CSV table of C-alpha atoms in Angstrom, one decimal:
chain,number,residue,atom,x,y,z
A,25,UNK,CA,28.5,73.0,66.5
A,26,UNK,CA,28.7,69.6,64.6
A,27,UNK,CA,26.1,68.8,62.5
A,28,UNK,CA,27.6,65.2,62.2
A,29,UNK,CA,26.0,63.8,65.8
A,30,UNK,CA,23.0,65.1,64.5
A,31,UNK,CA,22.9,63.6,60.8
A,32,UNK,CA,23.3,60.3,62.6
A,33,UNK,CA,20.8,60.7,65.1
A,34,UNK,CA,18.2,61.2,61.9
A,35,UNK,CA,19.6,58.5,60.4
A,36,UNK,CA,18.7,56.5,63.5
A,37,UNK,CA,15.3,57.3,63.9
A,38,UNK,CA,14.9,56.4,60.0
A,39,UNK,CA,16.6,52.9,60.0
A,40,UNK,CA,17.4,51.7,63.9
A,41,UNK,CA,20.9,51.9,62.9
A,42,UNK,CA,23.8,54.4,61.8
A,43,UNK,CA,25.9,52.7,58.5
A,44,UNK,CA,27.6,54.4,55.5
A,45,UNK,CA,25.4,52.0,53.5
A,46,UNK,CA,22.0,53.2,55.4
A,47,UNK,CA,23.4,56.7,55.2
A,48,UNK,CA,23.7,56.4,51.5
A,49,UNK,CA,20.4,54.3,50.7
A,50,UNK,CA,18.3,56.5,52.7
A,51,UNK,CA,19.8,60.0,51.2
A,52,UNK,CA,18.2,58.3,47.7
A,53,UNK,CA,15.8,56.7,48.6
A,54,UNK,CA,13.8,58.7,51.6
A,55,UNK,CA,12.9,62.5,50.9
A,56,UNK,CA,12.2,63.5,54.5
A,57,UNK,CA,15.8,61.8,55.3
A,58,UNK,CA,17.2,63.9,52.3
A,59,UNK,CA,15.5,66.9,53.4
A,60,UNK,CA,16.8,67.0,57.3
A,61,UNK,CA,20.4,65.9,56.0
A,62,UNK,CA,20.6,69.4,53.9
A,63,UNK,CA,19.1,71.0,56.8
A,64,UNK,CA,21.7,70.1,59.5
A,65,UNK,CA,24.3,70.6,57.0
A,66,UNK,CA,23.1,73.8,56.6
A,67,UNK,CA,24.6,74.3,60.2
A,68,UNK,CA,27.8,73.7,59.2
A,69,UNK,CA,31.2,75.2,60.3
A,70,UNK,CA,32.7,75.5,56.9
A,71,UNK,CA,31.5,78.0,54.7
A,72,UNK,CA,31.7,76.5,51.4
A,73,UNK,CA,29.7,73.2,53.1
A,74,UNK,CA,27.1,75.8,54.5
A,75,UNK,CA,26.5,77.7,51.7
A,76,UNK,CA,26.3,74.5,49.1
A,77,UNK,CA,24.0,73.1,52.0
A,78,UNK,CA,21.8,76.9,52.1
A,79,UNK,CA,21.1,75.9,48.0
A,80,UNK,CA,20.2,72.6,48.6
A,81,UNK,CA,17.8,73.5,51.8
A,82,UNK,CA,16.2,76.2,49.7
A,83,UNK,CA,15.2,73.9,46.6
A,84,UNK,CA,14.0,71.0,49.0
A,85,UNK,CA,12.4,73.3,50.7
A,86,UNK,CA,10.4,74.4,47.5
A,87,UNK,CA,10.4,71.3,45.9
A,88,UNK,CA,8.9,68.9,49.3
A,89,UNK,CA,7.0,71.9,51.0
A,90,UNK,CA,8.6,71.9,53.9
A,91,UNK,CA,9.5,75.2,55.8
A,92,UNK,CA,11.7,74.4,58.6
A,93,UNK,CA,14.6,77.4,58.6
A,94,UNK,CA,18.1,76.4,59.2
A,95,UNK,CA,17.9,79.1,62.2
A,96,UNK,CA,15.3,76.6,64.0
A,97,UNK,CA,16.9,75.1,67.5
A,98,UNK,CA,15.8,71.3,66.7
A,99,UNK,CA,17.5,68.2,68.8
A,100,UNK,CA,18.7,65.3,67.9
A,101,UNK,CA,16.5,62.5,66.2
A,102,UNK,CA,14.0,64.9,63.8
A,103,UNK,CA,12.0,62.5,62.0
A,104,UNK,CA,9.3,63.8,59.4
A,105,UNK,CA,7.1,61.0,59.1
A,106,UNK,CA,6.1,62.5,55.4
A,107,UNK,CA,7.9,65.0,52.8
A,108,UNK,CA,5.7,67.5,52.5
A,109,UNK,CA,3.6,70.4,54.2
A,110,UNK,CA,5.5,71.1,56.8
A,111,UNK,CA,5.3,75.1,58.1
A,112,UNK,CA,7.6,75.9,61.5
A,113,UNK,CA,7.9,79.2,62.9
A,114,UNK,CA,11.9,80.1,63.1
A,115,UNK,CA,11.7,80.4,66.9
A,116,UNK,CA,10.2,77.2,67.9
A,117,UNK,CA,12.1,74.8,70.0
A,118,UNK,CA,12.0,72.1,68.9
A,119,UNK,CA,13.9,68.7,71.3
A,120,UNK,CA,15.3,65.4,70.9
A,121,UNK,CA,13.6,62.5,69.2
A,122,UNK,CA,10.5,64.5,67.7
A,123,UNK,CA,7.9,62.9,65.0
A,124,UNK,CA,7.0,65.7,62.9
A,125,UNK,CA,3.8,64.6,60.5
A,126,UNK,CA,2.6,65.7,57.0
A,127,UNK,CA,0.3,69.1,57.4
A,128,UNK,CA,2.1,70.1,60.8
A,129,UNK,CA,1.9,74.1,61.2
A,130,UNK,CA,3.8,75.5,64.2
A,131,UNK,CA,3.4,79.3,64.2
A,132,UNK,CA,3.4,82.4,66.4
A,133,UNK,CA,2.1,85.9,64.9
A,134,UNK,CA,3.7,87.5,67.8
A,135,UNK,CA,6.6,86.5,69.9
A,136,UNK,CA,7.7,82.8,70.2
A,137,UNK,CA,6.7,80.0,68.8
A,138,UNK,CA,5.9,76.3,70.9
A,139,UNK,CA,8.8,74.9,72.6
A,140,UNK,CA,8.5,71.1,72.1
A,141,UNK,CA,9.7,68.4,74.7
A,142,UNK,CA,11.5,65.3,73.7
A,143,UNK,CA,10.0,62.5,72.6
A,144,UNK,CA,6.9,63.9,71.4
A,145,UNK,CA,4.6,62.8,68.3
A,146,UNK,CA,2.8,64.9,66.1
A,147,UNK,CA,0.0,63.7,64.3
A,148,UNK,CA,-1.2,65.3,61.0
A,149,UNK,CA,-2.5,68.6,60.7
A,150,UNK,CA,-1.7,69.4,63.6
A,151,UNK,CA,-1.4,73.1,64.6
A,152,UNK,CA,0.7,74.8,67.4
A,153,UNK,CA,-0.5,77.9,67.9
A,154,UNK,CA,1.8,80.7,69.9
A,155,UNK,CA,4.3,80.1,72.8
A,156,UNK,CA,3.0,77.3,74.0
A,157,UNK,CA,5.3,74.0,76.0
A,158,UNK,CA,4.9,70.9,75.1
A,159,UNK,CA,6.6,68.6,77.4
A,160,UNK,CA,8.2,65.5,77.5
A,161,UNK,CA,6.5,62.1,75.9
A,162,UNK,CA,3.4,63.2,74.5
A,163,UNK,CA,1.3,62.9,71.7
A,164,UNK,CA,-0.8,65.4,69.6
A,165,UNK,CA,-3.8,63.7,68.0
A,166,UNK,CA,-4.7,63.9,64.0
A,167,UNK,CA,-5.8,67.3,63.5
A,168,UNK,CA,-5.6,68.8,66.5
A,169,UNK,CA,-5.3,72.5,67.8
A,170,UNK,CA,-2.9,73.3,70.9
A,171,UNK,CA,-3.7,76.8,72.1
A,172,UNK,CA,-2.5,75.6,76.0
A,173,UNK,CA,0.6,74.1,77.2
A,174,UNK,CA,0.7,70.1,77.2
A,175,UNK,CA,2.0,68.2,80.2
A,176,UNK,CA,4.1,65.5,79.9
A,177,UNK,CA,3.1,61.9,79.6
A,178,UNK,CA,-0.3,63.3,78.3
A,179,UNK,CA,-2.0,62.5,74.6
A,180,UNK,CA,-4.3,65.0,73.7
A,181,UNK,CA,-6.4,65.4,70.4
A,182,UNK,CA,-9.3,68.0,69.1
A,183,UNK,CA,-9.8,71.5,69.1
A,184,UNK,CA,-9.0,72.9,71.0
A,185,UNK,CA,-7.0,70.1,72.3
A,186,UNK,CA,-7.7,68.2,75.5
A,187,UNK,CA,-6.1,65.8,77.5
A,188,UNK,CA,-7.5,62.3,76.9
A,189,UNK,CA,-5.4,60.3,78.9
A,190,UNK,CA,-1.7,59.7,80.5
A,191,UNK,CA,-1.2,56.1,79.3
A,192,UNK,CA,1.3,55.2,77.4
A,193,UNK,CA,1.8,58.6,75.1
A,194,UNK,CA,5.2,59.3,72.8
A,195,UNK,CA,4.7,55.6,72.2
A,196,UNK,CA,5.0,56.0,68.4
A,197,UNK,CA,8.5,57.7,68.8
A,198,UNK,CA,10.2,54.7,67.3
A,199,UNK,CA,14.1,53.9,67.2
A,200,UNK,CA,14.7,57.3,69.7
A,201,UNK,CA,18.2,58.4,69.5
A,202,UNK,CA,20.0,58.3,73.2
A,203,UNK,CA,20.8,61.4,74.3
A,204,UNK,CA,22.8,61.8,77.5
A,205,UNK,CA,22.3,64.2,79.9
A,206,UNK,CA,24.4,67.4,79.6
């Protein structure tokens, strides 16, 4: 696997655009950019890169709060709206063009973790609660629970959640990376 596709697809949902000067600015400037670069690099082929990548993951990791392992099947465009709190279960699935927000716990105590559609937002403190699917083009309200699946094109919010409505949700995925159909 290349991790290069997906540094740029990051990089995209951060700035709109892919540049060597964007690249460079936002691995300064923007934590949560800094963060998800060490984390796909982490992926890497060659060793040396992986395990210099592995250090750096690990001290972000401490440093921002966020605890997203490098084992974690995330598509392209992650985008953590915030650089810190951040707790994922290692077998979540996570897909292309995801908001992940500050305080967003997706766990499992036994079995799987959720399995998250593409172009979803997550709102803050928002938890995920076992294997549950998420589908495509939703949002998760501000401090919501999910203990049931979520269909697509729904927002939901509360706890437990609930659908409110099927208008217009994942419309705060901004700059979404396009991702062509395998």
């Amino acid at each position: 696997m290349s991790c290069w596709p997906y540094i740029q697809s990051d990089l995209y949902r951060y700035a709109g655009k892919v540049s060597v000067y964007l690249f460079l600015k936002h691995l300064v400037r923007n934590k949560s950019f800094k963060y998800s670069f060490w984390l796909r690099l982490a992926r890497h082929h060659n060793g040396l890169v992986r395990s210099i990548a592995k250090l750096m993951h690990r001290h972000l990791s401490g440093k921002y709060l966020l605890e997203i392992p490098v084992s974690t099947e995330i598509g392209y465009g992650l985008y953590i709206g915030h650089h810190m709190c951040v707790v994922i279960n290692e077998t979540a699935k996570i897909g292309n063009n995801v908001n992940l927000s500050q305080f967003t716990t997706i766990g499992s105590n036994e079995g799987n973790a959720a399995v998250i559609g593409d172009n979803v937002y997550i709102g803050p403190s928002v938890c995920l609660v076992e294997n549950v699917q998420i589908g495509n083009d939703v949002t998760i309200g501000a401090g919501s629970v999910v203990t049931r699946d979520i269909a697509s094109q729904a927002t939901v919010a509360g706890v437990p959640a609930k659908v409110l409505n099927f208008n217009n949700a994942g419309r705060f995925v901004q700059n979404r990376w396009p991702v062509k159909p395998a």
